[in-house]
Tab-separated table of C-alpha atoms and ligand atoms in Angstrom:
chain	number	residue	atom	x	y	z
A	1	MET	CA	0.227	-0.126	0.009
A	2	SER	CA	1.707	3.177	-0.979
A	3	THR	CA	0.104	5.098	2.068
A	4	SER	CA	2.838	4.067	4.266
A	5	ILE	CA	5.098	6.107	2.217
A	6	PRO	CA	7.399	8.647	4.864
A	7	THR	CA	6.914	12.576	4.599
A	8	SER	CA	10.249	13.265	5.125
A	9	ASN	CA	13.086	11.986	2.471
A	10	ARG	CA	15.120	10.485	5.407
A	11	ASP	CA	12.503	8.303	6.723
A	12	LEU	CA	11.299	6.919	3.076
A	13	ALA	CA	15.018	6.341	2.618
A	14	ALA	CA	15.250	4.464	6.128
A	15	ASN	CA	12.482	2.388	5.127
A	16	VAL	CA	13.481	1.803	1.845
A	17	ARG	CA	17.100	0.439	3.093
A	18	ARG	CA	15.054	-1.333	5.750
A	19	GLY	CA	13.135	-3.466	3.263
A	20	SER	CA	9.932	-1.731	4.354
A	21	LEU	CA	9.049	-0.072	1.893
A	22	ASP	CA	9.573	-0.956	-2.290
A	23	PRO	CA	10.905	1.436	-4.254
A	24	ALA	CA	8.577	0.561	-6.986
A	25	THR	CA	5.757	1.832	-4.510
A	26	VAL	CA	7.163	5.493	-4.647
A	27	LEU	CA	7.910	5.582	-8.403
A	28	ALA	CA	4.245	4.167	-8.981
A	29	ALA	CA	3.033	7.350	-6.619
A	30	THR	CA	5.389	9.448	-8.675
A	31	GLU	CA	4.073	8.840	-11.639
A	32	ARG	CA	0.415	9.348	-10.865
A	33	ALA	CA	1.472	12.700	-9.636
A	34	LEU	CA	3.252	13.242	-12.908
A	35	GLU	CA	-0.285	12.404	-14.593
A	36	ARG	CA	-2.099	14.726	-12.334
A	37	ALA	CA	-0.127	17.491	-12.592
A	38	ASP	CA	0.021	17.202	-16.656
A	39	SER	CA	-3.653	16.416	-17.052
A	40	GLY	CA	-6.407	19.454	-17.696
A	41	PRO	CA	-6.354	21.933	-19.748
A	42	ASP	CA	-3.725	24.238	-18.382
A	43	PRO	CA	-0.753	21.121	-17.439
A	44	VAL	CA	2.014	21.955	-14.971
A	45	SER	CA	4.475	20.532	-17.585
A	46	ALA	CA	7.236	20.418	-15.341
A	47	PHE	CA	9.489	17.966	-17.355
A	48	LEU	CA	11.466	17.444	-20.744
A	49	SER	CA	11.965	14.285	-20.177
A	50	VAL	CA	10.891	11.492	-17.686
A	51	ARG	CA	12.643	8.043	-17.309
A	52	THR	CA	10.634	5.338	-18.799
A	53	GLY	CA	10.152	1.860	-17.135
A	54	THR	CA	13.400	0.656	-14.716
A	55	ASP	CA	16.571	1.955	-15.208
A	56	ASP	CA	19.749	0.291	-14.455
A	57	ARG	CA	21.538	3.072	-13.520
A	58	ASN	CA	19.602	3.761	-10.242
A	59	GLY	CA	22.033	4.032	-7.659
A	60	PRO	CA	21.804	0.322	-5.092
A	61	PRO	CA	18.840	0.967	-2.387
A	62	THR	CA	21.119	1.706	0.207
A	63	GLY	CA	22.219	4.827	0.606
A	64	PRO	CA	20.827	8.327	1.796
A	65	LEU	CA	18.498	8.558	-0.556
A	66	ALA	CA	17.651	5.299	-1.180
A	67	GLY	CA	14.867	4.833	-3.318
A	68	VAL	CA	13.997	8.643	-3.729
A	69	PRO	CA	13.014	10.545	-6.617
A	70	ILE	CA	14.474	13.453	-7.694
A	71	ALA	CA	14.137	15.446	-10.625
A	72	VAL	CA	17.521	17.148	-12.612
A	73	LYS	CA	17.693	20.826	-14.362
A	74	ASP	CA	17.972	20.422	-17.989
A	75	ASN	CA	21.014	22.409	-18.060
A	76	ILE	CA	22.923	19.738	-15.737
A	77	ALA	CA	24.221	16.654	-17.360
A	78	THR	CA	22.986	13.697	-17.896
A	79	ILE	CA	24.130	10.402	-19.629
A	80	ASP	CA	20.354	8.821	-19.959
A	81	PHE	CA	18.646	11.530	-20.564
A	82	PRO	CA	19.377	14.802	-23.529
A	83	THR	CA	20.689	17.645	-21.740
A	84	THR	CA	18.565	20.582	-23.958
A	85	CYS	CA	19.152	24.005	-21.847
A	86	GLY	CA	15.499	24.514	-23.354
A	87	SER	CA	17.148	25.436	-25.798
A	88	ARG	CA	16.486	24.199	-29.866
A	89	ILE	CA	20.325	24.501	-29.986
A	90	LEU	CA	20.919	21.568	-27.751
A	91	GLU	CA	17.606	19.761	-28.737
A	92	GLY	CA	18.143	16.187	-28.407
A	93	TYR	CA	22.041	16.870	-27.365
A	94	ARG	CA	22.848	14.029	-24.494
A	95	SER	CA	26.207	14.126	-22.398
A	96	PRO	CA	28.645	11.437	-22.642
A	97	PHE	CA	28.886	11.873	-18.861
A	98	ASP	CA	26.962	12.471	-15.513
A	99	ALA	CA	27.428	15.516	-14.082
A	100	THR	CA	29.013	15.389	-10.647
A	101	ALA	CA	26.434	16.304	-8.702
A	102	VAL	CA	24.313	13.620	-10.548
A	103	ARG	CA	26.621	11.492	-10.057
A	104	ARG	CA	26.719	11.734	-6.067
A	105	LEU	CA	23.171	11.258	-6.315
A	106	ARG	CA	22.995	8.112	-8.123
A	107	GLU	CA	25.328	7.057	-5.610
A	108	ALA	CA	23.284	8.473	-2.922
A	109	GLY	CA	20.198	6.007	-4.166
A	110	ALA	CA	18.701	8.230	-5.636
A	111	VAL	CA	16.459	7.526	-8.743
A	112	ILE	CA	16.639	9.997	-11.017
A	113	LEU	CA	13.220	10.665	-12.464
A	114	GLY	CA	13.749	12.961	-15.412
A	115	LYS	CA	15.121	16.562	-16.425
A	116	THR	CA	13.147	19.595	-15.880
A	117	ASN	CA	12.141	22.325	-17.496
A	118	LEU	CA	13.815	26.274	-17.692
A	119	ASP	CA	14.477	29.676	-19.024
A	120	GLU	CA	16.799	28.905	-21.960
A	121	PHE	CA	20.621	28.217	-20.675
A	122	GLY	CA	19.097	29.437	-17.079
A	123	MET	CA	18.241	33.296	-18.811
A	124	GLY	CA	14.969	34.336	-17.219
A	125	SER	CA	12.837	34.716	-14.029
A	126	SER	CA	9.680	33.045	-15.214
A	127	THR	CA	10.660	29.666	-17.301
A	128	GLU	CA	8.771	30.860	-19.978
A	129	HIS	CA	11.866	31.520	-22.051
A	130	SER	CA	11.932	27.892	-22.664
A	131	ALA	CA	11.913	26.803	-26.401
A	132	TYR	CA	9.997	23.777	-25.155
A	133	GLY	CA	6.827	26.258	-23.883
A	134	PRO	CA	6.037	27.132	-20.176
A	135	THR	CA	5.794	25.478	-17.297
A	136	ARG	CA	2.768	26.599	-14.878
A	137	ASN	CA	3.010	27.302	-11.122
A	138	PRO	CA	1.005	23.940	-9.758
A	139	LEU	CA	-0.389	26.077	-7.038
A	140	ASP	CA	-2.325	28.522	-9.249
A	141	ARG	CA	-1.527	27.527	-12.979
A	142	SER	CA	-2.606	31.157	-14.448
A	143	ARG	CA	0.912	31.706	-12.977
A	144	VAL	CA	4.655	31.208	-13.330
A	145	PRO	CA	6.830	29.319	-10.902
A	146	GLY	CA	9.170	31.267	-11.300
A	147	GLY	CA	12.479	30.744	-12.839
A	148	SER	CA	14.853	29.701	-14.108
A	149	SER	CA	14.405	26.635	-12.296
A	150	GLY	CA	11.087	26.890	-12.812
A	151	GLY	CA	10.422	23.508	-13.707
A	152	SER	CA	12.616	21.899	-10.978
A	153	ALA	CA	10.533	23.544	-8.227
A	154	ALA	CA	7.399	23.119	-10.033
A	155	ALA	CA	7.783	19.525	-9.848
A	156	VAL	CA	8.530	19.134	-5.949
A	157	ALA	CA	5.571	21.494	-5.377
A	158	ALA	CA	3.596	19.136	-7.217
A	159	GLY	CA	4.583	16.483	-5.285
A	160	ILE	CA	6.064	14.793	-8.282
A	161	VAL	CA	9.132	14.086	-6.955
A	162	ARG	CA	10.846	14.592	-3.698
A	163	GLY	CA	13.253	16.611	-4.180
A	164	ALA	CA	15.450	18.594	-7.104
A	165	LEU	CA	18.781	20.025	-8.546
A	166	GLY	CA	18.656	23.597	-9.816
A	167	SER	CA	21.250	25.778	-11.155
A	168	GLU	CA	21.637	29.396	-9.641
A	169	THR	CA	23.489	32.730	-11.114
A	170	GLY	CA	21.219	34.908	-10.223
A	171	GLY	CA	18.770	33.409	-7.625
A	172	SER	CA	16.969	30.434	-10.346
A	173	VAL	CA	16.731	28.359	-7.128
A	174	ARG	CA	15.237	30.789	-4.632
A	175	GLN	CA	13.219	32.865	-6.547
A	176	PRO	CA	11.391	29.767	-7.945
A	177	SER	CA	11.420	27.690	-4.692
A	178	ALA	CA	9.689	31.143	-3.375
A	179	PHE	CA	6.947	31.118	-6.123
A	180	CYS	CA	6.086	27.203	-5.558
A	181	GLY	CA	6.164	26.981	-1.783
A	182	VAL	CA	9.254	24.948	-1.353
A	183	VAL	CA	12.545	25.087	0.139
A	184	GLY	CA	15.860	25.968	-1.888
A	185	ILE	CA	19.432	26.562	-1.464
A	186	LYS	CA	22.034	28.339	-2.950
A	187	PRO	CA	25.669	26.873	-1.771
A	188	THR	CA	28.911	29.131	-1.331
A	189	TYR	CA	30.609	29.423	-4.067
A	190	GLY	CA	32.740	26.397	-4.579
A	191	ARG	CA	30.943	24.405	-1.937
A	192	VAL	CA	29.534	22.186	-4.968
A	193	SER	CA	30.940	20.803	-8.234
A	194	ARG	CA	29.947	22.859	-11.194
A	195	TYR	CA	31.487	19.888	-13.310
A	196	GLY	CA	28.614	19.106	-15.876
A	197	LEU	CA	26.593	21.941	-15.133
A	198	VAL	CA	26.189	24.176	-18.444
A	199	ALA	CA	27.996	27.756	-17.878
A	200	TYR	CA	26.220	29.945	-17.888
A	201	ALA	CA	28.391	32.993	-16.232
A	202	SER	CA	30.697	30.649	-14.193
A	203	SER	CA	31.922	33.064	-12.028
A	204	LEU	CA	28.298	32.993	-10.356
A	205	ASP	CA	26.917	29.807	-11.234
A	206	GLN	CA	26.328	26.998	-8.878
A	207	ILE	CA	23.791	24.146	-8.350
A	208	GLY	CA	21.590	24.577	-5.637
A	209	VAL	CA	19.009	22.131	-4.203
A	210	ILE	CA	14.891	22.134	-3.883
A	211	GLY	CA	13.051	20.234	-1.232
A	212	ARG	CA	9.707	19.942	0.504
A	213	SER	CA	11.494	20.645	4.063
A	214	VAL	CA	14.103	22.301	4.874
A	215	ASP	CA	15.757	18.971	6.038
A	216	ASP	CA	14.569	17.355	2.651
A	217	ALA	CA	16.805	19.998	1.033
A	218	ALA	CA	19.553	19.404	3.515
A	219	ILE	CA	20.110	15.902	2.879
A	220	LEU	CA	20.633	16.600	-0.795
A	221	LEU	CA	23.121	19.374	-0.151
A	222	GLN	CA	24.968	16.969	1.891
A	223	VAL	CA	24.913	14.523	-0.816
A	224	ILE	CA	26.110	16.443	-3.870
A	225	ALA	CA	28.660	18.703	-1.549
A	226	GLY	CA	32.254	18.361	-1.211
A	227	HIS	CA	35.760	18.938	-3.537
A	228	ASP	CA	35.712	17.259	-7.025
A	229	ALA	CA	38.966	17.045	-8.545
A	230	LEU	CA	37.194	17.840	-12.084
A	231	ASP	CA	36.247	21.378	-11.177
A	232	SER	CA	38.901	23.444	-10.014
A	233	THR	CA	37.420	26.346	-8.864
A	234	SER	CA	35.237	23.970	-6.154
A	235	ALA	CA	36.713	24.214	-2.540
A	236	ASP	CA	38.734	21.315	-0.896
A	237	ARG	CA	37.281	21.949	2.684
A	238	PRO	CA	35.310	19.419	4.866
A	239	VAL	CA	31.489	19.355	4.312
A	240	PRO	CA	30.245	19.260	7.969
A	241	ASP	CA	26.656	17.813	8.908
A	242	TYR	CA	23.617	19.592	7.415
A	243	CYS	CA	21.230	17.612	9.599
A	244	ALA	CA	19.932	20.183	11.727
A	245	PRO	CA	17.602	19.157	14.562
A	246	PRO	CA	15.039	22.298	15.163
A	247	SER	CA	16.815	24.126	18.576
A	248	SER	CA	16.889	27.337	20.313
A	249	LEU	CA	18.698	30.103	18.618
A	250	GLU	CA	19.561	32.112	21.895
A	251	GLY	CA	22.341	34.403	21.333
A	252	VAL	CA	22.118	34.313	17.045
A	253	VAL	CA	21.982	37.812	15.518
A	254	ILE	CA	19.956	38.467	12.687
A	255	GLY	CA	20.380	41.142	10.382
A	256	VAL	CA	17.417	42.998	8.774
A	257	PRO	CA	18.857	45.271	5.696
A	258	GLN	CA	16.500	48.115	5.362
A	259	GLU	CA	17.806	47.941	1.914
A	260	TYR	CA	15.587	44.819	1.034
A	261	PHE	CA	12.475	46.071	2.849
A	262	PRO	CA	11.951	49.587	0.326
A	263	ASP	CA	8.369	51.160	0.587
A	264	SER	CA	7.479	49.423	-2.843
A	265	LEU	CA	8.031	46.313	-1.114
A	266	HIS	CA	4.311	44.336	-1.649
A	267	PRO	CA	2.413	44.870	1.463
A	268	GLY	CA	1.660	41.199	1.724
A	269	VAL	CA	4.940	40.280	1.309
A	270	SER	CA	6.465	42.786	4.033
A	271	SER	CA	4.131	41.941	6.742
A	272	VAL	CA	4.903	37.962	6.625
A	273	CYS	CA	8.428	38.652	6.871
A	274	ARG	CA	7.480	40.525	10.410
A	275	SER	CA	5.676	37.884	11.073
A	276	ALA	CA	8.687	35.459	10.387
A	277	LEU	CA	11.115	38.391	12.322
A	278	HIS	CA	8.741	37.694	15.530
A	279	ALA	CA	9.093	33.766	15.246
A	280	LEU	CA	12.938	34.542	15.091
A	281	GLU	CA	12.871	36.355	18.126
A	282	GLY	CA	10.547	34.047	19.629
A	283	LEU	CA	13.319	31.432	19.361
A	284	GLY	CA	15.976	33.830	21.353
A	285	ALA	CA	17.362	35.367	18.075
A	286	GLU	CA	18.471	38.717	18.271
A	287	VAL	CA	17.222	40.893	15.775
A	288	ARG	CA	18.823	43.708	14.592
A	289	GLU	CA	18.340	46.584	11.711
A	290	VAL	CA	22.014	46.826	9.223
A	291	SER	CA	22.576	48.530	5.927
A	292	LEU	CA	24.345	46.883	2.586
A	293	PRO	CA	24.672	50.164	1.143
A	294	THR	CA	25.799	49.045	-2.507
A	295	THR	CA	22.308	46.526	-2.600
A	296	PRO	CA	20.668	49.420	-5.586
A	297	TYR	CA	23.967	48.472	-7.627
A	298	ALA	CA	23.401	44.465	-7.758
A	299	VAL	CA	20.795	44.501	-10.342
A	300	PRO	CA	22.430	46.900	-12.873
A	301	THR	CA	25.829	45.264	-11.795
A	302	TYR	CA	24.924	41.566	-12.494
A	303	TYR	CA	22.811	42.572	-15.983
A	304	ILE	CA	26.381	43.687	-17.028
A	305	LEU	CA	28.729	41.031	-15.566
A	306	ALA	CA	26.227	37.944	-16.126
A	307	PRO	CA	25.923	38.648	-20.046
A	308	ALA	CA	29.604	39.148	-20.425
A	309	GLU	CA	30.495	36.016	-19.230
A	310	ALA	CA	27.149	34.512	-21.127
A	311	SER	CA	28.462	36.219	-24.309
A	312	SER	CA	31.625	33.983	-24.297
A	313	ASN	CA	30.787	31.144	-22.480
A	314	LEU	CA	27.740	30.454	-25.593
A	315	ALA	CA	30.538	31.696	-28.264
A	316	ARG	CA	31.054	27.625	-27.768
A	317	TYR	CA	27.345	26.575	-29.836
A	318	ASP	CA	28.884	26.748	-33.412
A	319	GLY	CA	27.103	24.258	-34.949
A	320	VAL	CA	30.190	22.047	-34.820
A	321	ARG	CA	30.729	20.731	-31.895
A	322	TYR	CA	27.422	20.369	-29.912
A	323	GLY	CA	23.647	19.588	-30.831
A	324	VAL	CA	21.650	20.221	-33.850
A	325	ARG	CA	24.293	20.448	-36.969
A	326	TYR	CA	23.023	21.364	-40.404
A	327	PRO	CA	23.752	19.608	-43.404
A	328	GLY	CA	24.218	21.035	-46.610
A	329	VAL	CA	25.647	24.591	-45.730
A	330	ALA	CA	27.745	26.133	-48.501
A	331	ASP	CA	30.156	27.685	-45.874
A	332	VAL	CA	31.376	28.383	-42.086
A	333	LYS	CA	29.316	31.763	-42.406
A	334	GLU	CA	25.874	30.381	-43.079
A	335	LEU	CA	26.683	27.186	-40.862
A	336	TYR	CA	27.315	29.832	-37.956
A	337	ASP	CA	24.110	32.255	-39.089
A	338	ARG	CA	21.883	29.378	-39.059
A	339	THR	CA	22.971	27.197	-36.026
A	340	ARG	CA	22.954	30.810	-34.116
A	341	ALA	CA	19.581	31.835	-35.746
A	342	LEU	CA	18.486	28.737	-32.608
A	343	PHE	CA	18.765	30.883	-29.538
A	344	GLY	CA	15.726	32.165	-28.006
A	345	PRO	CA	15.217	35.834	-28.070
A	346	GLU	CA	16.383	36.815	-24.598
A	347	VAL	CA	19.468	34.946	-25.176
A	348	LYS	CA	19.926	36.596	-28.015
A	349	ARG	CA	19.360	39.998	-26.205
A	350	ARG	CA	22.142	38.944	-23.486
A	351	ILE	CA	24.617	38.009	-26.070
A	352	MET	CA	24.322	41.445	-27.473
A	353	LEU	CA	24.619	42.874	-24.545
A	354	GLY	CA	27.359	41.045	-23.214
A	355	THR	CA	29.698	41.714	-26.487
A	356	TYR	CA	28.738	45.179	-26.408
A	357	VAL	CA	30.134	45.813	-22.862
A	358	LEU	CA	33.413	43.949	-23.113
A	359	SER	CA	33.722	45.801	-26.468
A	360	ALA	CA	37.095	48.063	-26.795
A	361	GLY	CA	35.612	51.324	-26.548
A	362	TYR	CA	33.114	50.181	-23.830
A	363	TYR	CA	34.921	47.583	-21.807
A	364	ASP	CA	36.176	49.845	-18.708
A	365	ALA	CA	32.711	52.001	-18.524
A	366	TYR	CA	31.393	49.130	-18.081
A	367	TYR	CA	32.691	45.986	-17.689
A	368	GLY	CA	35.373	46.995	-15.315
A	369	ARG	CA	33.743	49.709	-13.604
A	370	ALA	CA	30.637	46.446	-12.694
A	371	GLN	CA	33.776	43.813	-11.632
A	372	ARG	CA	34.749	47.190	-9.348
A	373	VAL	CA	31.076	47.347	-8.048
A	374	ARG	CA	30.849	43.974	-7.692
A	375	ARG	CA	34.014	43.623	-5.363
A	376	LEU	CA	32.100	46.635	-2.938
A	377	ILE	CA	28.820	44.594	-2.709
A	378	SER	CA	30.837	41.885	-1.382
A	379	HIS	CA	32.701	44.156	1.063
A	380	ASP	CA	29.166	45.494	2.019
A	381	PHE	CA	28.548	41.318	3.227
A	382	THR	CA	32.284	40.781	4.597
A	383	ASN	CA	31.520	44.245	7.426
A	384	VAL	CA	27.960	43.328	8.264
A	385	PHE	CA	29.255	39.486	9.158
A	386	ALA	CA	32.024	41.277	10.799
A	387	SER	CA	29.855	43.330	12.985
A	388	GLY	CA	28.718	40.886	14.928
A	389	VAL	CA	25.393	39.463	12.670
A	390	ASP	CA	25.094	35.692	12.100
A	391	ALA	CA	22.808	35.747	9.363
A	392	LEU	CA	20.510	38.109	7.414
A	393	PHE	CA	16.791	37.679	6.724
A	394	THR	CA	15.108	39.152	3.569
A	395	PRO	CA	12.237	38.655	1.432
A	396	THR	CA	13.619	35.949	-1.358
A	397	THR	CA	11.266	37.918	-3.641
A	398	PRO	CA	9.552	41.327	-4.140
A	399	THR	CA	5.928	39.695	-4.383
A	400	PRO	CA	4.658	36.481	-4.868
A	401	ALA	CA	4.098	34.730	-7.986
A	402	PHE	CA	2.942	36.662	-11.068
A	403	ARG	CA	1.084	35.798	-13.969
A	404	LEU	CA	2.123	34.114	-17.325
A	405	GLY	CA	2.651	36.645	-19.710
A	406	GLU	CA	2.779	39.781	-17.497
A	407	ARG	CA	6.468	40.453	-17.921
A	408	THR	CA	7.474	38.694	-20.719
A	409	ASP	CA	7.225	42.116	-22.959
A	410	ASP	CA	9.454	44.039	-20.496
A	411	PRO	CA	12.965	42.117	-19.615
A	412	TYR	CA	13.503	44.651	-17.018
A	413	GLU	CA	10.556	44.177	-15.182
A	414	MET	CA	11.949	40.801	-15.668
A	415	TYR	CA	15.257	41.794	-14.411
A	416	LEU	CA	13.384	43.247	-10.936
A	417	SER	CA	12.393	39.824	-9.663
A	418	ASP	CA	15.930	39.585	-8.863
A	419	VAL	CA	16.702	42.563	-6.819
A	420	PHE	CA	17.355	40.184	-3.629
A	421	THR	CA	18.700	37.194	-4.712
A	422	VAL	CA	21.522	38.398	-7.398
A	423	THR	CA	23.605	39.699	-4.297
A	424	ALA	CA	23.833	36.179	-2.336
A	425	ASN	CA	25.859	35.200	-5.991
A	426	LEU	CA	27.723	38.444	-6.699
A	427	ALA	CA	29.525	38.178	-3.218
A	428	GLY	CA	29.679	34.093	-3.831
A	429	VAL	CA	27.713	33.704	-0.229
A	430	PRO	CA	25.113	31.304	0.727
A	431	ALA	CA	21.820	31.998	1.321
A	432	LEU	CA	18.321	29.954	1.370
A	433	SER	CA	14.435	30.471	0.864
A	434	LEU	CA	12.119	28.840	2.562
A	435	PRO	CA	8.425	29.525	2.668
A	436	ILE	CA	7.299	31.781	5.702
A	437	GLY	CA	3.284	32.105	4.852
A	438	ASP	CA	1.287	33.699	1.986
A	439	VAL	CA	-0.492	36.099	0.485
A	440	ASP	CA	-4.318	35.728	-1.149
A	441	GLY	CA	-3.130	31.752	-1.106
A	442	LEU	CA	0.706	32.511	-3.000
A	443	PRO	CA	3.401	31.377	-1.012
A	444	VAL	CA	5.945	33.874	0.107
A	445	GLY	CA	9.234	32.885	0.629
A	446	GLY	CA	11.719	34.314	3.497
A	447	GLN	CA	15.684	34.356	2.153
A	448	LEU	CA	18.231	33.719	4.962
A	449	MET	CA	22.281	34.565	3.427
A	450	GLY	CA	25.355	33.773	5.461
A	451	PRO	CA	28.953	34.111	5.581
A	452	PRO	CA	30.539	31.768	3.339
A	453	TRP	CA	30.924	28.018	4.194
A	454	SER	CA	28.111	28.804	6.848
A	455	GLU	CA	25.092	26.626	5.004
A	456	GLY	CA	24.967	24.340	8.619
A	457	SER	CA	24.089	27.584	10.624
A	458	LEU	CA	21.822	28.383	7.942
A	459	LEU	CA	20.354	25.441	8.032
A	460	ARG	CA	19.800	25.392	11.745
A	461	ILE	CA	17.986	29.033	11.780
A	462	ALA	CA	15.872	27.674	9.000
A	463	THR	CA	15.122	24.074	10.677
A	464	ALA	CA	14.010	26.250	13.756
A	465	LEU	CA	11.891	28.751	12.291
A	466	GLU	CA	9.979	26.296	10.044
A	467	SER	CA	9.030	23.884	12.861
A	468	SER	CA	8.209	27.164	14.469
A	469	LEU	CA	5.292	28.816	12.064
A	470	ALA	CA	4.157	25.449	11.304
A	471	SER	CA	3.466	24.875	14.861
A	472	SER	CA	1.803	28.436	14.995
A	473	GLY	CA	-0.223	27.159	12.140
A	474	SER	CA	1.055	29.571	9.227
A	475	SER	CA	-0.022	27.780	5.789
A	476	HIS	CA	2.356	27.008	3.180
A	477	VAL	CA	4.740	26.376	5.899
A	478	MET	CA	4.267	22.571	5.953
A	479	PRO	CA	4.994	20.518	2.984
A	480	ARG	CA	1.383	20.652	1.916
A	481	HIS	CA	1.205	17.693	-1.085
A	482	ALA	CA	3.078	15.367	1.534
A	483	SER	CA	-0.258	13.649	0.853
A	484	ASP	CA	-0.290	13.763	-2.842
A	485	GLN	CA	2.046	10.834	-2.743
A	486	ASN	CA	-0.243	8.655	-0.528
A	487	ASP	CA	-3.175	9.003	-2.431
B	501	LIG	N1	16.870	35.658	-13.663
B	501	LIG	C1	18.235	35.769	-13.470
B	501	LIG	C2	18.881	36.199	-14.703
B	501	LIG	O1	18.087	36.190	-15.961
B	501	LIG	C3	18.843	34.596	-12.941
B	501	LIG	C4	18.997	33.551	-13.709
B	501	LIG	C5	20.042	32.310	-12.641
B	501	LIG	O2	20.167	32.610	-11.458
B	501	LIG	N2	19.926	31.186	-13.715
B	501	LIG	O3	19.920	36.024	-15.360
């Protein structure tokens, strides 16, 4: 009987290891949830490819994720599914290797269910910039799931999988997690190997994890974190234990940066954040107002640096090395023209912006200056943490999930969904989003950011906050779809 599938991934895996839960039962529930999500006139469409039948590559049912179904964003290389990056240019492309994070998931016993939809190459905040059509928010199908890891967040929120990998360049794990009412973690730059993550902006990119609860996300991070000789930017530091039983927050100092609570902040989001701050105080934390003065420069800085790196990284799609290969073209120019015409409008916009800010006459005025401002943004974080603040609390996004089509005609409006998330990528610090309440039935995410390598303490604070909010009855805090797997 599938009614015995435990709510937490830790318990699910323990039951599979013990032999009291058949992984096939879990998969059958997964398949039913997928069918439900994709039925009706407005399907969620979280996946670009899904496994069929049994798969010998699934890990032995022995590890910390034994039998746990996991989804992987389609810009992370997998040997047994295509890796399209949501782009026509990589239609049907198959990687000859698994990303290190995927390999570690399999070794931990996880079942990779399939690959999830994303904004093309990770460029977007709504998953509407996918060449394969949008994903819908499972909590309100007229709304976006956020992006660019919208497929991963939607797959978890719809109760299809028990966790997912996403990627972050400027908020692509945290923002969709906030919109879909799930937990998303962006680790410190270098904590998780980028080997097999298709590059967007390499100095900002990081693989992140999504789960229905803080602990579900924490186990995923535990499994994928750690040094990898295949990624020279991965850090050779021990991985602490990320399992954090709820505890008091006595002595913990939470900084509240005023720049993240502008007058223009959605009033519902602001009031849910205030309640979460009260809950943190109730747990014994000291809440202190702080300032990160360079915050207003973060979005412009990000939208210079990320396109600059993207314009260089995406030069590799030349029609020769990866993906689509046009037959019968007259010369190299025609090959380039026809191949690169397959990029969607947002990717073309970023390549043009990036090429412009790197060009000889403008390099100093834009790219060089943005690099200097990035340093200042990073100093803001160093200074605030040096002043005795253990973690910062902010809203993850300025508004709850917006409607499909609402921002597609205005790139600038779309970019502003990232105002509270791009800073952590620019500074390289860890950050997570967890559901802290809702506004008009839509989930609101609260963000915690900490000094480099503070994932363990961020998870401890998040676990305490999660259980405090759950016991005070806030909706959108408990894993609401837990029951989906059981009916
Ligand atoms: N929305 C941001 C962008 O479009 C962030 C994307 C990401 O984190 N991959 O660049």
